[in-house]
N, CA and C atoms as an extended XYZ file, in Angstrom:
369
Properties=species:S:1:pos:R:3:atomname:S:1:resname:S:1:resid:I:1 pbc="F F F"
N        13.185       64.481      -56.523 N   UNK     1
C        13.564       65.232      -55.350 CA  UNK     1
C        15.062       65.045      -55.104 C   UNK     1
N        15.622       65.962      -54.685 N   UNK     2
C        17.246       65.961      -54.351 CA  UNK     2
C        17.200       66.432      -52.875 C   UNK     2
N        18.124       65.331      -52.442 N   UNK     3
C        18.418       65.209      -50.854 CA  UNK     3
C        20.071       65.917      -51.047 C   UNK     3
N        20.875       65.878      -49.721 N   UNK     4
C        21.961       66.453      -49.034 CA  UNK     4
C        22.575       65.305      -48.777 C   UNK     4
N        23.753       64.739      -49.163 N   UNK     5
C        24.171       64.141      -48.681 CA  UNK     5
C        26.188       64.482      -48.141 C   UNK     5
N        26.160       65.012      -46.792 N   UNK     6
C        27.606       65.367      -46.687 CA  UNK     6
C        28.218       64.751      -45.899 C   UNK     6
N        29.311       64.388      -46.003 N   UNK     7
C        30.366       64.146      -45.704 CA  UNK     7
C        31.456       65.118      -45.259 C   UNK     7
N        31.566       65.681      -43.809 N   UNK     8
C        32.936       67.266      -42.993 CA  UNK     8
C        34.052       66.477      -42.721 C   UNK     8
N        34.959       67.291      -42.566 N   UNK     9
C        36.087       67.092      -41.956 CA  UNK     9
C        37.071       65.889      -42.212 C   UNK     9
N        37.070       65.667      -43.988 N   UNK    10
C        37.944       64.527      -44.322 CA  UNK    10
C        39.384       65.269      -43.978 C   UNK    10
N        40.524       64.589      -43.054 N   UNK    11
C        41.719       64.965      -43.305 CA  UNK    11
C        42.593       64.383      -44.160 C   UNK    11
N        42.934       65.286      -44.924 N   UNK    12
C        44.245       64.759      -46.176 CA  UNK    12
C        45.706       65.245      -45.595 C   UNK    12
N        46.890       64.808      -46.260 N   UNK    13
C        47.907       65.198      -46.273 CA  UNK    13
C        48.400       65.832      -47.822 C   UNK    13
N        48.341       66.530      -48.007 N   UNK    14
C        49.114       67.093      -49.160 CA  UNK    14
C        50.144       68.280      -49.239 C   UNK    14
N        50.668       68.316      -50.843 N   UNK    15
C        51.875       68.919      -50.879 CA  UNK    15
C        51.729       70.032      -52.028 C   UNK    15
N        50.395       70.648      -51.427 N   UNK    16
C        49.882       71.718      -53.001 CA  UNK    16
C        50.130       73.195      -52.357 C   UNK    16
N        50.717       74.008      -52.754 N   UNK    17
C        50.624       75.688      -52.575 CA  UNK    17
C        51.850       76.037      -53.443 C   UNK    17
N        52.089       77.468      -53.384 N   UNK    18
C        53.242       78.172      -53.972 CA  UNK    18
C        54.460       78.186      -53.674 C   UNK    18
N        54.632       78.077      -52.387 N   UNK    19
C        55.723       78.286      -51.799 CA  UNK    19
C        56.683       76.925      -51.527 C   UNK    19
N        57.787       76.910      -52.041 N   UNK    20
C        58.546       75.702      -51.942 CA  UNK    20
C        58.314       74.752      -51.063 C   UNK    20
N        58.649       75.339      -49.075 N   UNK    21
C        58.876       74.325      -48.119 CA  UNK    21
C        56.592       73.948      -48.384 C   UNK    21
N        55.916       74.476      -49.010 N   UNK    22
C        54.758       74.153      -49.267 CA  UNK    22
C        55.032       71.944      -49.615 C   UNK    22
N        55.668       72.584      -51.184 N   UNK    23
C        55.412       71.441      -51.415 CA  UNK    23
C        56.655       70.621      -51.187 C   UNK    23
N        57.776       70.853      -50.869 N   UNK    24
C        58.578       69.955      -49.957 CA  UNK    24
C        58.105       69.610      -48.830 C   UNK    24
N        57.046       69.983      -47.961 N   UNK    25
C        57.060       69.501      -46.244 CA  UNK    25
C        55.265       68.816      -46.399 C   UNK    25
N        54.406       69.865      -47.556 N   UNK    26
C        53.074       69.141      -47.088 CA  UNK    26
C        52.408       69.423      -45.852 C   UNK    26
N        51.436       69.936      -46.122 N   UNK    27
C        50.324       70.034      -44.823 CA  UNK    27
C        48.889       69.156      -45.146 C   UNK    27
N        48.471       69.847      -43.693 N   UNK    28
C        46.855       68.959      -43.641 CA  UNK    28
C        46.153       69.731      -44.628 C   UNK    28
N        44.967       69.338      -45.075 N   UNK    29
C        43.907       69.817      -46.117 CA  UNK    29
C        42.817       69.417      -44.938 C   UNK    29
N        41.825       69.858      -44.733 N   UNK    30
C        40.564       69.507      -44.780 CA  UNK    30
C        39.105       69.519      -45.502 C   UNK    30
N        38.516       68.372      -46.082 N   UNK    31
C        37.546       68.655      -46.994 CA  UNK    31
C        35.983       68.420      -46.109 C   UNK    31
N        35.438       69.553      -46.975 N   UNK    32
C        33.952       69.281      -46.551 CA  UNK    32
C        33.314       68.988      -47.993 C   UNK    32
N        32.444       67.842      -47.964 N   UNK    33
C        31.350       67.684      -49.094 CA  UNK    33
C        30.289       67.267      -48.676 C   UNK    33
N        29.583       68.126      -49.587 N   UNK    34
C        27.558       68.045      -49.598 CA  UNK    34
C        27.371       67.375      -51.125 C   UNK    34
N        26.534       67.069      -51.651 N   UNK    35
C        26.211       66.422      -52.656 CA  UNK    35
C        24.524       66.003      -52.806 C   UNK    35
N        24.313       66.826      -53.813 N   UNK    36
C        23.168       66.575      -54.233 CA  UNK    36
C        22.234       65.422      -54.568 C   UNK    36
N        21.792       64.516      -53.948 N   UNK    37
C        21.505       63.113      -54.226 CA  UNK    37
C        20.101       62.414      -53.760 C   UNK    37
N        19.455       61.834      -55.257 N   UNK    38
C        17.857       61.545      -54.590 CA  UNK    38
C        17.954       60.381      -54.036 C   UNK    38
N        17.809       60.396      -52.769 N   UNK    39
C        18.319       58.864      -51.582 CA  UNK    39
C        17.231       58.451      -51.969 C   UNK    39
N        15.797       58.546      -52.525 N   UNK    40
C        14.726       57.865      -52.229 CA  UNK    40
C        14.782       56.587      -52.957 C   UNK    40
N        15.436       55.553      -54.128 N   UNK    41
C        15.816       54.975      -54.340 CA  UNK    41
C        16.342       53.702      -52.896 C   UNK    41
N        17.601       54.393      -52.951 N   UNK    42
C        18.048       53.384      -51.680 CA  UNK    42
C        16.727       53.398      -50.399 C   UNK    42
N        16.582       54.333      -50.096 N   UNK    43
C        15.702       54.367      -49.375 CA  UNK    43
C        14.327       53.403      -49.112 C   UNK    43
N        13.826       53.004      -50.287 N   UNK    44
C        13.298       52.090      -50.672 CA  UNK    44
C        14.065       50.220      -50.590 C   UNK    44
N        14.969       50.602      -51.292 N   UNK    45
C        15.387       49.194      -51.508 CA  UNK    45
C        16.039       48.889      -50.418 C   UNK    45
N        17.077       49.536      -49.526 N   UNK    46
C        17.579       49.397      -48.451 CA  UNK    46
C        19.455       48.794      -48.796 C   UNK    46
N        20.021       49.123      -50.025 N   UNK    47
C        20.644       48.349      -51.090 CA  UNK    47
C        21.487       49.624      -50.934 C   UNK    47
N        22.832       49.327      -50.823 N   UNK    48
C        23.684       50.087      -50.615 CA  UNK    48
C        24.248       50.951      -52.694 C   UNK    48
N        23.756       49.495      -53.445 N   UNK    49
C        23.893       49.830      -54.649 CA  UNK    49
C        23.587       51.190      -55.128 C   UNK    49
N        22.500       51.787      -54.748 N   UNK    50
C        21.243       52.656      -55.129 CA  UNK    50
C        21.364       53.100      -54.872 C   UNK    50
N        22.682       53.800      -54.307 N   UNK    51
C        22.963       55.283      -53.582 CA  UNK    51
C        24.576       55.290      -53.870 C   UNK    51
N        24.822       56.755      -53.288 N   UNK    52
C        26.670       57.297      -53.525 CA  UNK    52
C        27.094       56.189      -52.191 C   UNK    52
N        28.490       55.229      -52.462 N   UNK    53
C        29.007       55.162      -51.143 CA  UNK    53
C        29.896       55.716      -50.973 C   UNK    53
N        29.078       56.456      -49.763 N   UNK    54
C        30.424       57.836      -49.311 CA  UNK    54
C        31.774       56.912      -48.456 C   UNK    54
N        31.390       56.193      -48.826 N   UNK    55
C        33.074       55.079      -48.397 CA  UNK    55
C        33.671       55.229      -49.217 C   UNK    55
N        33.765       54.453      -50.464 N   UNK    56
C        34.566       54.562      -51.631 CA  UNK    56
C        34.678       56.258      -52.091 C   UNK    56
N        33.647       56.880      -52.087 N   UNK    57
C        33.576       58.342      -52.554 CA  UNK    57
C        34.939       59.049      -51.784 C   UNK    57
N        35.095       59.089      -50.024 N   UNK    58
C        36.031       59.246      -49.221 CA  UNK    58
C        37.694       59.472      -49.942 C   UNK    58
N        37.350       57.637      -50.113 N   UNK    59
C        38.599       56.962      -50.164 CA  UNK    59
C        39.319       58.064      -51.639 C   UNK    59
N        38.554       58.220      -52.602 N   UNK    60
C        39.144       58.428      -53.806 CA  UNK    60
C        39.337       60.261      -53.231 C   UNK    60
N        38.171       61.208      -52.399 N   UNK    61
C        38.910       61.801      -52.535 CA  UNK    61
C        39.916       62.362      -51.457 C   UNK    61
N        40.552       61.795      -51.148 N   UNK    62
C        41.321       61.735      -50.065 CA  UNK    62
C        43.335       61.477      -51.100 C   UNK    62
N        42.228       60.466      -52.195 N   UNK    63
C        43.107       60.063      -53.082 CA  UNK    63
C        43.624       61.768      -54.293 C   UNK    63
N        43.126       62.187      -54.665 N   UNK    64
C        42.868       63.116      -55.360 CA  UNK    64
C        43.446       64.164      -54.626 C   UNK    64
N        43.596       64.201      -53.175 N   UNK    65
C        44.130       65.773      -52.475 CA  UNK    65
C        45.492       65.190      -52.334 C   UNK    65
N        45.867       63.626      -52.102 N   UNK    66
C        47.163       63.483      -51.654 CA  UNK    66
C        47.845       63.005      -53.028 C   UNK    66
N        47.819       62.873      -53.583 N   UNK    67
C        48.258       62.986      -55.053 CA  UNK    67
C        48.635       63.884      -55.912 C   UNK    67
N        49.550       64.284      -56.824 N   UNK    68
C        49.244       65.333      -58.082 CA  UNK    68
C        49.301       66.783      -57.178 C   UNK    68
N        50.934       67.219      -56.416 N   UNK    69
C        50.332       68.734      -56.290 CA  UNK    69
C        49.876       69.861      -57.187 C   UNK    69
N        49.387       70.440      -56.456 N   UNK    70
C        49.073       71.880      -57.659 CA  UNK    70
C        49.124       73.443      -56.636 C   UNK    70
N        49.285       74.385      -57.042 N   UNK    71
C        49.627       75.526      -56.477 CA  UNK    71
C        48.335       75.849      -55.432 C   UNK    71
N        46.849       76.240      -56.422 N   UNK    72
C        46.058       76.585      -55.504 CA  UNK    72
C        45.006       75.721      -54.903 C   UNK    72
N        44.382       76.250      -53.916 N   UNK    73
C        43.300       75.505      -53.720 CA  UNK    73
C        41.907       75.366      -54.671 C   UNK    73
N        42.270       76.517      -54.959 N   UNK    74
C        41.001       76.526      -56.094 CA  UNK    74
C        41.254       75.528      -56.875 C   UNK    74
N        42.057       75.075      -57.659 N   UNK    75
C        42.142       73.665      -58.528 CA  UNK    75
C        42.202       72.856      -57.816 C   UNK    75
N        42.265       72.384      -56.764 N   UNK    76
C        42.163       71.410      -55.750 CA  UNK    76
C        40.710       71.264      -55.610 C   UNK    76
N        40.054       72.066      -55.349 N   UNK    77
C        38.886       71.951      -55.051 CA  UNK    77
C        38.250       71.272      -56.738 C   UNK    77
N        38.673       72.079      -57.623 N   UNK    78
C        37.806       71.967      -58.636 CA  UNK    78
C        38.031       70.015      -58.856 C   UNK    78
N        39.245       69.945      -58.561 N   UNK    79
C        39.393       68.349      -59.308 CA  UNK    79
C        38.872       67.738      -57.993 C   UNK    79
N        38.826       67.639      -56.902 N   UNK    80
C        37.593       67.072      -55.879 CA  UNK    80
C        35.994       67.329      -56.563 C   UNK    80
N        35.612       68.230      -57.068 N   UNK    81
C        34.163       68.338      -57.350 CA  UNK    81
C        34.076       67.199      -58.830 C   UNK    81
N        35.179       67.474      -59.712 N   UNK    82
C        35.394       66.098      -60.748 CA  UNK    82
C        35.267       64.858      -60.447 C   UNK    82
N        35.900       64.453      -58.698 N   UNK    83
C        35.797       63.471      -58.535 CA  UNK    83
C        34.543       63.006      -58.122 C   UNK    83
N        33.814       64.086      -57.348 N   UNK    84
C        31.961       63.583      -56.878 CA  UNK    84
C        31.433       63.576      -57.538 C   UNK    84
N        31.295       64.491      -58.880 N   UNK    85
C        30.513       63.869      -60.097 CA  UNK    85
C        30.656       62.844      -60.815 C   UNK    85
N        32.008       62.340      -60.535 N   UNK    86
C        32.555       61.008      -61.412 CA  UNK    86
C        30.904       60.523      -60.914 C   UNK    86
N        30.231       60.281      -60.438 N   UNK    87
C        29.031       59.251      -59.825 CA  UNK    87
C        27.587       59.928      -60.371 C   UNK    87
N        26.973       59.206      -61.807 N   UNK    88
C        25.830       59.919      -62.431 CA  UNK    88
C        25.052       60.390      -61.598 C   UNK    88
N        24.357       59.833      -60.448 N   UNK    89
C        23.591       59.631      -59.780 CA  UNK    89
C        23.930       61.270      -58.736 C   UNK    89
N        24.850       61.911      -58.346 N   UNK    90
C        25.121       63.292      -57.866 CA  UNK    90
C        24.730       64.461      -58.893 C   UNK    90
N        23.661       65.085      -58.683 N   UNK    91
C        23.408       66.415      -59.527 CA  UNK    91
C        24.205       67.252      -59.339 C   UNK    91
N        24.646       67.667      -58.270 N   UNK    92
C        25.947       69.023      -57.445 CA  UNK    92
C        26.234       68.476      -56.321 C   UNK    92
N        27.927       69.172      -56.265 N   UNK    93
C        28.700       69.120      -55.363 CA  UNK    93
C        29.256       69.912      -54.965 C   UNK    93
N        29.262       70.320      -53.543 N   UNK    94
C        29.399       71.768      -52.807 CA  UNK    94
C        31.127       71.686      -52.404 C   UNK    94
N        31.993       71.734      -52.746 N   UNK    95
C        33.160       70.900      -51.765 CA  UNK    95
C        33.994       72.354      -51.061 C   UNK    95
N        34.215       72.164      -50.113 N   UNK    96
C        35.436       73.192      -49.055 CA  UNK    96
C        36.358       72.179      -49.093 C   UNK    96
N        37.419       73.146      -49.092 N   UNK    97
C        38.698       72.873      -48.724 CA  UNK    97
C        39.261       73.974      -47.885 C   UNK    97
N        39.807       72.678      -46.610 N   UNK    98
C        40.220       73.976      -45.679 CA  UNK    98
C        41.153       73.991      -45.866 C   UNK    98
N        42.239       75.465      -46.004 N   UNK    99
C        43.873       74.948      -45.231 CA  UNK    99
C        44.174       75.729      -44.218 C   UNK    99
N        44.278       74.783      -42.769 N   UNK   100
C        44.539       75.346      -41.369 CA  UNK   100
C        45.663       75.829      -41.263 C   UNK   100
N        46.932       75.124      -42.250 N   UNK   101
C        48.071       75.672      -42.297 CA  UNK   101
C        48.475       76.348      -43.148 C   UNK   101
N        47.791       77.475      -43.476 N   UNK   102
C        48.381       78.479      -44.569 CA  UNK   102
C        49.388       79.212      -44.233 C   UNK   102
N        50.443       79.152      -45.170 N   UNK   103
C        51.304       79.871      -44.791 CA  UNK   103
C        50.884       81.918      -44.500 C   UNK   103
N        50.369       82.504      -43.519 N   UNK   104
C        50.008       83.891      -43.191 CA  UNK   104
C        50.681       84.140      -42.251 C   UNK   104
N        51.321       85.335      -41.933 N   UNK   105
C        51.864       86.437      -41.337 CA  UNK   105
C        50.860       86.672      -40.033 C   UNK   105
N        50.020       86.002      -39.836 N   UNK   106
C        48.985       86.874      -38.076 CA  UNK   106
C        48.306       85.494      -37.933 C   UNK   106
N        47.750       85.316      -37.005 N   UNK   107
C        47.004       84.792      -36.022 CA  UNK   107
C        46.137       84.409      -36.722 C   UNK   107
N        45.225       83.326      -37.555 N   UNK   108
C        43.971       83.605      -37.810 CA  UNK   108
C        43.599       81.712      -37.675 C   UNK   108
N        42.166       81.203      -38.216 N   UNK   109
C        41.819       80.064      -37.544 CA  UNK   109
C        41.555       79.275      -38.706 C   UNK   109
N        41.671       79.698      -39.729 N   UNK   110
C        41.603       78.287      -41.032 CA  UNK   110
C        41.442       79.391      -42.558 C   UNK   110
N        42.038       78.853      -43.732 N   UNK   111
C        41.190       79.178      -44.930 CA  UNK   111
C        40.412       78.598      -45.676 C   UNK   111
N        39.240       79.113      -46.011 N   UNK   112
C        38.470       77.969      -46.883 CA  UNK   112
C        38.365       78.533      -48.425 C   UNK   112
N        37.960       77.879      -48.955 N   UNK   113
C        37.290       77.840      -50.472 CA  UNK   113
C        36.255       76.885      -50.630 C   UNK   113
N        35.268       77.642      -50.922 N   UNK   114
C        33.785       76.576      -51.088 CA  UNK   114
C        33.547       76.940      -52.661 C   UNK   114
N        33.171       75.819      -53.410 N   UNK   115
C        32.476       76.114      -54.637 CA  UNK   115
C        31.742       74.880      -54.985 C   UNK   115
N        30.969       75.356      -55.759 N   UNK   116
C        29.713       74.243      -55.911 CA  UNK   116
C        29.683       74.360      -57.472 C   UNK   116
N        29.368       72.936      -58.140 N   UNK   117
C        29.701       72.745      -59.037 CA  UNK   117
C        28.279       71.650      -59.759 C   UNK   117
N        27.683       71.845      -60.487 N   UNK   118
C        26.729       71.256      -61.325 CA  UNK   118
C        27.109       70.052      -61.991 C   UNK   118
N        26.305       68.875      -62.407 N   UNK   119
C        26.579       68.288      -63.459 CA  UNK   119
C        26.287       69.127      -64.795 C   UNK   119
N        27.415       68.966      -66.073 N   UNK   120
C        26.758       69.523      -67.254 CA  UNK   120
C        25.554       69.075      -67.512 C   UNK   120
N        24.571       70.431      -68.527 N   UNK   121
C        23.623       69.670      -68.731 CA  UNK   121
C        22.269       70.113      -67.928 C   UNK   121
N        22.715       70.497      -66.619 N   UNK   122
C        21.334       70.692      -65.365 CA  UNK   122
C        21.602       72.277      -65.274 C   UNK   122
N        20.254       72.427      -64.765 N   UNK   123
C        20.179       74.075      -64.348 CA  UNK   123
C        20.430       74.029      -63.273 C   UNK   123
């Protein structure tokens, strides 16, 4: 059985888009992740071992958005979903990335990119 396990609203600082003062000045990122994961293990044992810790999981990707710019979000996202599978034990990982500060011309309230991503191997 595969459970949900998410983690909203990590804030990063990074320095990824197209536009120069982009990656000279850096904005906020916000990540959302879900992750496919059979808790019934931990669940049982009560053993923090036996499951994702979305502590360390956090930490790295927090590490991964403020690190290494890159132009779009779409590769941003993709190397965040690299990093939740780094962990055998995750079948899929759903990850958003928001950027509240996109550089746009009008009024509007966030951009996202969601993509969900498989381990190789699984249907």
């Amino acid at each position: 059985m595969i459970d949900e396990l998410a983690v909203l609203g990590i804030e990063c600082y990074g320095h990824h888009g197209v536009l120069d003062f982009e990656r000279r000045e850096g904005q906020t990122f916000v990540i959302d992740l879900a992750l496919g994961v059979d808790t019934t293990p931990a669940a049982v044992s009560d053993d923090l071992r036996d499951t994702v810790d979305y502590g360390s999981l956090v930490a790295a990707v927090k590490a991964a958005v403020e690190t290494d710019p890159v132009d779009l979000i779409e590769t941003l996202a993709q190397r965040i979903s690299d990093v939740c599978l780094l962990d055998d034990r995750v079948e899929w990982a759903r990850v958003t990335v928001h950027k509240p500060d996109a550089p746009i011309e009008a009024t509007f309230r966030d951009v996202a990119l969601t993509i969900t991503r498989k381990r190789e191997g699984r249907p």
